XYZ file of N, CA and C in Angstrom:
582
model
N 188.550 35.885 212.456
C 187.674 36.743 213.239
C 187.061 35.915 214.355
N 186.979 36.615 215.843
C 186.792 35.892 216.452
C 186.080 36.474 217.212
N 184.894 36.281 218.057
C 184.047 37.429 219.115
C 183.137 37.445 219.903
N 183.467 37.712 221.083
C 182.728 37.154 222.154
C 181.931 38.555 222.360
N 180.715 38.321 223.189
C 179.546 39.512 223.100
C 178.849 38.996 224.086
N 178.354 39.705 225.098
C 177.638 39.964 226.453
C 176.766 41.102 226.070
N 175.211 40.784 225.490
C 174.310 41.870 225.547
C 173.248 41.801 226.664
N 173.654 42.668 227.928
C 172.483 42.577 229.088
C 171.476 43.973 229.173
N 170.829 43.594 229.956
C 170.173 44.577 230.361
C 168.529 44.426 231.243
N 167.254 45.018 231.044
C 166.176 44.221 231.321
C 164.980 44.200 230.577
N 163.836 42.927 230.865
C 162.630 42.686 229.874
C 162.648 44.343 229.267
N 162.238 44.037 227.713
C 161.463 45.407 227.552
C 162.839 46.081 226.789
N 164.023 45.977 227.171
C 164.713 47.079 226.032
C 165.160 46.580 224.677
N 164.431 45.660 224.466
C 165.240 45.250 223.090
C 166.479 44.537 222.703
N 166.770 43.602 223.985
C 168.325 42.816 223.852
C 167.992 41.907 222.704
N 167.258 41.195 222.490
C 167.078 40.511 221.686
C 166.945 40.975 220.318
N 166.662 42.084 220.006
C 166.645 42.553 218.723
C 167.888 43.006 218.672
N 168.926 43.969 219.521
C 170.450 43.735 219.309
C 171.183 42.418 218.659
N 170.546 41.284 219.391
C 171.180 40.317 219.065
C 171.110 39.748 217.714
N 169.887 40.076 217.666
C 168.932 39.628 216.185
C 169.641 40.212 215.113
N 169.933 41.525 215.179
C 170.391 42.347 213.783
C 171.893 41.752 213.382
N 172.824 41.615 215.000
C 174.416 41.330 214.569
C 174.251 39.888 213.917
N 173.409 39.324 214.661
C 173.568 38.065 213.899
C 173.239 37.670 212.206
N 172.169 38.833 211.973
C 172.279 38.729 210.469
C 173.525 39.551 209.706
N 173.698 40.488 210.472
C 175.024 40.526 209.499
C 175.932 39.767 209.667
N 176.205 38.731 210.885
C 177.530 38.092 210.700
C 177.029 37.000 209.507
N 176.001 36.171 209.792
C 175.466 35.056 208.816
C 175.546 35.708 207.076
N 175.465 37.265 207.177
C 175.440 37.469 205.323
C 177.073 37.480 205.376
N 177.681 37.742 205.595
C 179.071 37.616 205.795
C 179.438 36.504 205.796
N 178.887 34.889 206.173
C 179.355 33.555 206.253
C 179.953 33.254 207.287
N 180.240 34.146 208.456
C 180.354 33.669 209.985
C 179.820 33.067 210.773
N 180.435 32.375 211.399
C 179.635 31.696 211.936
C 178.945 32.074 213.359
N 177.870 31.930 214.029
C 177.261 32.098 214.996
C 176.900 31.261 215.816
N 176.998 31.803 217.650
C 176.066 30.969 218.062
C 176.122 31.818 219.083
N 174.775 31.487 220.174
C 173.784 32.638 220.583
C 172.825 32.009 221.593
N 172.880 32.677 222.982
C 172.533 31.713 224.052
C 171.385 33.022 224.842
N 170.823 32.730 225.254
C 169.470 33.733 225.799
C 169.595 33.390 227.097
N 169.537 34.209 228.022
C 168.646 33.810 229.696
C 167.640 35.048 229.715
N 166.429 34.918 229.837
C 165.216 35.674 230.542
C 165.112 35.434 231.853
N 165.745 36.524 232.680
C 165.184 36.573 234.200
C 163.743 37.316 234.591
N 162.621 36.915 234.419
C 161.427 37.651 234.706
C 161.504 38.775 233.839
N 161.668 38.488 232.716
C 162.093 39.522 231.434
C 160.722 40.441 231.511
N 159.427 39.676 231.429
C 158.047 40.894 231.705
C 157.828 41.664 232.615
N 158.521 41.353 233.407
C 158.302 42.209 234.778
C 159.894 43.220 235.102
N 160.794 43.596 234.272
C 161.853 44.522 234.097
C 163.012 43.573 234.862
N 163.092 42.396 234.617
C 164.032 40.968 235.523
C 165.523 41.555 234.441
N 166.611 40.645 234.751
C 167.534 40.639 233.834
C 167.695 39.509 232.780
N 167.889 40.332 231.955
C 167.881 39.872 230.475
C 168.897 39.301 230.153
N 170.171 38.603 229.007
C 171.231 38.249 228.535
C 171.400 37.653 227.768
N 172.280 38.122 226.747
C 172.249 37.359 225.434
C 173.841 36.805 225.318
N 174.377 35.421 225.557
C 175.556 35.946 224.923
C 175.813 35.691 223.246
N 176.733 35.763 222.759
C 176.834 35.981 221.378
C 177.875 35.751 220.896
N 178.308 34.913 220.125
C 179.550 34.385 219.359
C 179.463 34.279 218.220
N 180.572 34.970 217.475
C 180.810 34.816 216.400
C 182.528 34.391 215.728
N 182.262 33.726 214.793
C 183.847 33.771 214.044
C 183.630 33.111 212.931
N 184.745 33.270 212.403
C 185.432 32.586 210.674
C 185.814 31.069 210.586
N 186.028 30.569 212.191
C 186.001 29.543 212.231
C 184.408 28.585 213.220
N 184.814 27.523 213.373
C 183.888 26.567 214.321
C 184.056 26.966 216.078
N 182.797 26.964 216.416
C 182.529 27.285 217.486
C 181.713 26.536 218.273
N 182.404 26.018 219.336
C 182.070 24.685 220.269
C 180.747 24.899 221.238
N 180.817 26.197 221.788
C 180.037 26.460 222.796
C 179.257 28.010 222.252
N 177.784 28.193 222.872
C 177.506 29.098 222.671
C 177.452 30.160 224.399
N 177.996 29.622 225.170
C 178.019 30.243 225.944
C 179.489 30.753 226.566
N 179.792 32.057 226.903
C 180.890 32.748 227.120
C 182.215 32.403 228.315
N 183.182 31.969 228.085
C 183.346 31.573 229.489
C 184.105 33.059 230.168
N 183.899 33.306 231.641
C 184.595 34.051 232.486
C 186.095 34.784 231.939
N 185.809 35.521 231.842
C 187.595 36.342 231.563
C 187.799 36.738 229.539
N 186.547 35.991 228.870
C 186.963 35.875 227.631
C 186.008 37.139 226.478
N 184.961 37.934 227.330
C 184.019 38.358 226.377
C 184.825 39.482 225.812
N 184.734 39.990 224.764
C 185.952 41.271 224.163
C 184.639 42.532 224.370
N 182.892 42.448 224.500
C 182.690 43.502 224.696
C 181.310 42.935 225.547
N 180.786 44.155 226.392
C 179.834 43.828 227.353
C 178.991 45.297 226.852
N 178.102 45.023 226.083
C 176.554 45.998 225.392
C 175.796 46.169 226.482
N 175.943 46.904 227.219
C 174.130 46.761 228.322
C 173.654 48.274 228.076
N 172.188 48.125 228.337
C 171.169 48.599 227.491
C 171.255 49.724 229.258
N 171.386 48.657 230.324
C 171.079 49.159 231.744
C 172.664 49.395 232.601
N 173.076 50.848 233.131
C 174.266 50.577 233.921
C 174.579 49.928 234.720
N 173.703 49.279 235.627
C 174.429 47.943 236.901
C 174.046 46.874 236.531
N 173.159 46.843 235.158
C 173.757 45.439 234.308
C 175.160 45.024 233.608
N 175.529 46.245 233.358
C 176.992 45.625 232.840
C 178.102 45.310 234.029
N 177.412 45.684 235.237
C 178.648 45.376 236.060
C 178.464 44.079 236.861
N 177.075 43.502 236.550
C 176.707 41.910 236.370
C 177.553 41.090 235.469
N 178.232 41.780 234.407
C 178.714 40.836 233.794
C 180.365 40.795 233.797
N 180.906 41.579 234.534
C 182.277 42.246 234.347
C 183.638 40.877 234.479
N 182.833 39.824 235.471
C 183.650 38.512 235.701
C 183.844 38.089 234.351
N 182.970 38.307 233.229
C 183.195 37.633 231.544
C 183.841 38.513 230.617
N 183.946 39.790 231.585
C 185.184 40.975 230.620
C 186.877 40.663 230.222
N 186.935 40.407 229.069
C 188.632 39.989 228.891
C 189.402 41.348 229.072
N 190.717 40.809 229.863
C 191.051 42.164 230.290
C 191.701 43.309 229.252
N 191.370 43.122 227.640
C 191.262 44.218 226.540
C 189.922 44.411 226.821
N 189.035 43.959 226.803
C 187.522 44.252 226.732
C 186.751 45.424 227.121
N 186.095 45.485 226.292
C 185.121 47.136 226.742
C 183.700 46.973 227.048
N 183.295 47.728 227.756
C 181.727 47.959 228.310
C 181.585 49.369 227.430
N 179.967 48.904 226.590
C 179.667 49.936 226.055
C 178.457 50.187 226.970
N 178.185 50.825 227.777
C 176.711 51.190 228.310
C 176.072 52.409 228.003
N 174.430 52.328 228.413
C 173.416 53.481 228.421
C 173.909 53.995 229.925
N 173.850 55.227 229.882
C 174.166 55.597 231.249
C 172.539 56.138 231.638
N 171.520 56.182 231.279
C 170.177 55.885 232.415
C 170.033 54.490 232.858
N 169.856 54.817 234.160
C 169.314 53.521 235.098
C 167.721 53.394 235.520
N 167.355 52.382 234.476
C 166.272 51.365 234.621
C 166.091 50.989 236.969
N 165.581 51.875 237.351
C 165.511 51.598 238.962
C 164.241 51.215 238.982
N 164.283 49.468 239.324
C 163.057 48.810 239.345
C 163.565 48.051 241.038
N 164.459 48.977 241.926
C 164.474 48.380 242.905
C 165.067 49.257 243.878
N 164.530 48.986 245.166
C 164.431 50.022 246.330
C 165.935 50.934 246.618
N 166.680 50.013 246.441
C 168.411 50.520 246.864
C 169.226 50.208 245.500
N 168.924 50.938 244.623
C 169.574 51.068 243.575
C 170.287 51.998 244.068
N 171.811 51.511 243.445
C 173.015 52.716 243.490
C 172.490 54.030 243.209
N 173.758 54.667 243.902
C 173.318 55.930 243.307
C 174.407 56.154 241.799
N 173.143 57.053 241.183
C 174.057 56.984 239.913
C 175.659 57.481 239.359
N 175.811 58.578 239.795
C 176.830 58.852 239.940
C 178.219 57.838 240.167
N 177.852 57.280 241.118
C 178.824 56.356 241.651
C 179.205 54.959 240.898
N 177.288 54.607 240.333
C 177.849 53.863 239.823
C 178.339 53.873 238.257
N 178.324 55.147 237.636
C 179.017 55.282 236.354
C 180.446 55.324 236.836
N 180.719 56.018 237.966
C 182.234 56.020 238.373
C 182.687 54.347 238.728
N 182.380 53.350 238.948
C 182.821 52.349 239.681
C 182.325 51.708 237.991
N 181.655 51.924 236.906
C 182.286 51.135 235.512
C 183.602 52.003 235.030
N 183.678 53.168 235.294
C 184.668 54.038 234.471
C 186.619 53.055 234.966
N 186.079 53.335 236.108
C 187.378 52.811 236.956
C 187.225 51.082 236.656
N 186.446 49.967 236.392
C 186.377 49.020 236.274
C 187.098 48.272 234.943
N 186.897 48.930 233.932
C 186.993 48.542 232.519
C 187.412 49.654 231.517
N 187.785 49.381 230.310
C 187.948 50.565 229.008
C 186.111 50.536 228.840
N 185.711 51.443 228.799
C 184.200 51.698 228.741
C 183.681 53.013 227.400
N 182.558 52.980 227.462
C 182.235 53.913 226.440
C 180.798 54.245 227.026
N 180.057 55.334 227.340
C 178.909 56.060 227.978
C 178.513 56.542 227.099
N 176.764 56.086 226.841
C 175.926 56.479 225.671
C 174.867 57.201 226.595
N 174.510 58.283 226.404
C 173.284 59.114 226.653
C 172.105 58.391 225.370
N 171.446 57.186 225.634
C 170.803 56.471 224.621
C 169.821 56.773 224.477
N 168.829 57.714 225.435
C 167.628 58.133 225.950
C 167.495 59.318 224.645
N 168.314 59.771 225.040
C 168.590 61.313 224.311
C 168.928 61.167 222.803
N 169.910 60.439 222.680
C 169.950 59.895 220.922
C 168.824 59.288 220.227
N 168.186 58.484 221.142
C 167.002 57.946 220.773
C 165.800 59.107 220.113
N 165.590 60.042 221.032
C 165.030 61.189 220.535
C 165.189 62.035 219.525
N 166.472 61.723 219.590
C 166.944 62.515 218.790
C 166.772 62.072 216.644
N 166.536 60.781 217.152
C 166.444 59.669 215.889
C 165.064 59.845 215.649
N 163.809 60.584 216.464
C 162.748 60.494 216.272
C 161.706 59.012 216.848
N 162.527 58.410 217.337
C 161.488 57.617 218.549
C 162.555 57.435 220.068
N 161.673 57.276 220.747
C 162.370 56.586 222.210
C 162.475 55.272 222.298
N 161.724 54.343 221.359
C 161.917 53.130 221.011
C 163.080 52.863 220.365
N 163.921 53.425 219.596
C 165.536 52.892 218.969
C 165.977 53.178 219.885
N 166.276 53.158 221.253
C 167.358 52.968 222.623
C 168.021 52.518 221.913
N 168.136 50.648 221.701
C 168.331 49.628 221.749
C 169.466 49.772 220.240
N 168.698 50.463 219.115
C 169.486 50.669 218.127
C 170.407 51.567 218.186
N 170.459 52.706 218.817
C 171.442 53.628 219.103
C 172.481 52.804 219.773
N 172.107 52.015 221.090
C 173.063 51.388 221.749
C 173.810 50.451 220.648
N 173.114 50.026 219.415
C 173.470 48.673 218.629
C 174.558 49.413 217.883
N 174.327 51.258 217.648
C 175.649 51.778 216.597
C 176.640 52.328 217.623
N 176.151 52.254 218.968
C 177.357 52.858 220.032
C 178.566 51.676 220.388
N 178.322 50.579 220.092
C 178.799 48.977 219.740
C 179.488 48.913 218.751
N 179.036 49.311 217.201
C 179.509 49.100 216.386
C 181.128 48.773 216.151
N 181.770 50.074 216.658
C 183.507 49.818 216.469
C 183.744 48.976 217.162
N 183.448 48.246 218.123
C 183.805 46.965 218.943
C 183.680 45.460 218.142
N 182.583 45.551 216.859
C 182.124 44.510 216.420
C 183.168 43.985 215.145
N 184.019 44.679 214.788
C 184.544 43.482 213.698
C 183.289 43.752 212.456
N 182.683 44.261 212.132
C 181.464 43.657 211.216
C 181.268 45.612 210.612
N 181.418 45.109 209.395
C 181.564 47.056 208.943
C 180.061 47.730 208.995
N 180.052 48.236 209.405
C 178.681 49.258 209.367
C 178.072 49.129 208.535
N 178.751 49.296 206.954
C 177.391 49.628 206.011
C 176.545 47.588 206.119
N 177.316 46.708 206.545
C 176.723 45.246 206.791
C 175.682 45.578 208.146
N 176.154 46.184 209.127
C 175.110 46.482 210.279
C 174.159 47.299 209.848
N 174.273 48.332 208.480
C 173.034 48.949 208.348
C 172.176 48.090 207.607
N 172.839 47.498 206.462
C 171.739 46.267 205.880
C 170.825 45.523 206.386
N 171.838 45.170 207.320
C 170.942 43.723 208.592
C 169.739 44.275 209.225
N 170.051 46.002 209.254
C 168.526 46.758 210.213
C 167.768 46.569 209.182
N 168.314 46.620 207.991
C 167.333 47.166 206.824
C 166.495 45.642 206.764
N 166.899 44.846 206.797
C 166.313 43.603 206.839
C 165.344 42.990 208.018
N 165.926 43.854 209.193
C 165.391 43.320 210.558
C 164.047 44.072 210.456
N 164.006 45.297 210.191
C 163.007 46.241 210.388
C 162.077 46.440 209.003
N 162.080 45.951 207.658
C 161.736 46.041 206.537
C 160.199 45.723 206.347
N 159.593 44.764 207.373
C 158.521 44.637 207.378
C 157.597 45.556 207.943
N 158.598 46.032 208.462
C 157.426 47.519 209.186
C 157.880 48.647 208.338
N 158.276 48.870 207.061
C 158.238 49.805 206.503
C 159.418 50.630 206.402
N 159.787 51.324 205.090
C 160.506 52.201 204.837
C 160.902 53.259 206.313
N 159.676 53.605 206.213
C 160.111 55.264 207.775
C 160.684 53.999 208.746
N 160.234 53.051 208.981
C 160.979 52.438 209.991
C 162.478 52.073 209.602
N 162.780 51.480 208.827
C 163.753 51.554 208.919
C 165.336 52.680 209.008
N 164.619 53.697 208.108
C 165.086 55.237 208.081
C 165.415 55.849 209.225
N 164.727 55.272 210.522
C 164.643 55.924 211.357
C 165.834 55.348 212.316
N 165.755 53.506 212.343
C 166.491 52.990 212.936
C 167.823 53.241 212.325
N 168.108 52.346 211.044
C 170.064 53.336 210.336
C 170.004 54.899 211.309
N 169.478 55.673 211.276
C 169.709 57.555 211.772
C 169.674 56.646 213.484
N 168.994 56.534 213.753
C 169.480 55.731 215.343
C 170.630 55.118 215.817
N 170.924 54.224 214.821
C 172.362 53.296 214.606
C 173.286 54.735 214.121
N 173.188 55.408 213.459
C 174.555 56.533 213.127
C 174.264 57.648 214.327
N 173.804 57.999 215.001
C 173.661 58.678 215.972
C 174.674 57.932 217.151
N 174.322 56.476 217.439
C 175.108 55.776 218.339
C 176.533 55.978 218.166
N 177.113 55.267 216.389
C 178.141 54.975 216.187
C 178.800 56.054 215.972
N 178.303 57.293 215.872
C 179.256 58.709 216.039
C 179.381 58.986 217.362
N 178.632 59.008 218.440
C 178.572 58.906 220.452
C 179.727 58.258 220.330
N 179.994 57.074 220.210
C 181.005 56.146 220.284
C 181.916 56.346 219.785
N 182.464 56.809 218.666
C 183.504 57.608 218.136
C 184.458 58.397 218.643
N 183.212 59.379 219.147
C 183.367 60.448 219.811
C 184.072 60.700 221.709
N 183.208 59.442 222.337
C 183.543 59.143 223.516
C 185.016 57.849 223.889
N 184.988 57.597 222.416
C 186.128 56.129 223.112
C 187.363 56.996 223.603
N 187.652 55.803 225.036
C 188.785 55.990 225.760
C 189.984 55.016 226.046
């Protein structure tokens, strides 16, 4: 098992807790990990990035090189097309299709869901809306984490554990809420792969 992972997006959506959960399920599994952060003005809505490696064997570097990532997670749509130079050409972009516009000449949207569609094998999460649908607007981040899922190598009921673990200190309803967040995603994704 082998797996390269590009989770972007900006301060504030929760990349880091994406990162946080896969990594405990790969570690209960005995995979190995390694896991590299950049904060661009992360408090002020800057760009975020996690990359993320995992495998069965030893792993030299924790950072991704160009042409090799098998999936690109962004939380934000013209964040994933920040990362598209590290897309292997099997590789998929799973994105939120709302755009985070924290700047004057942001694309227009339309166009730019069309210019990932045509870019990459992709998958479009309405994350806003699932999120709600899970009973907070705060699981974005987890919906996006089960709209990922079939990309990850790592079986679900291990990704639901790892929430159960990530989120356990804040309580039963919390976690209840996030798994129904995460299966909301990973059926979107099901449903939409192309």
């Amino acid at each position: 098992m082998n797996k390269n992972i590009i989770i972007s997006g900006v301060g504030g959506q929760g990349i880091l807790t994406m990162a946080s959960i896969i990594d405990l399920a790969a570690m209960n599994l005995g995979l190995n990990v390694k896991q590299a952060e950049v904060h661009g003005m992360s408090q002020r809505g800057g760009a975020v990035e996690s990359h993320l490696r995992i495998s069965s064997g030893e792993i030299f570097s924790d950072l991704i090189p160009k042409g090799k990532a098998d999936l690109i997670l962004s939380i934000e749509p013209m964040e994933s097309l920040r990362y598209l130079p590290f897309l292997s050409p099997d590789g998929v972009i799973v994105t939120a299709t709302e755009p985070y516009v924290n700047i004057g000449n942001y694309p227009d949207e339309r166009e730019l869901l069309e210019t990932i569609a045509n870019s990459a094998n992709h998958v479009f999460v309405n994350a806003g809306l699932l999120a709600k649908e899970a009973g907070s607007a705060k699981s974005y981040n987890v919906v996006m984490l089960g709209a990922a899922a079939p990309y990850l190598e790592i079986a679900t009921e291990e990704l639901e554990k790892a929430i159960g673990m990530f989120f356990n200190r804040k309580g039963k309803e919390m976690v209840d809420l996030n798994i129904k967040a995460f299966r909301l995603g990973w059926a979107n994704s099901l449903n939409e792969q192309k």
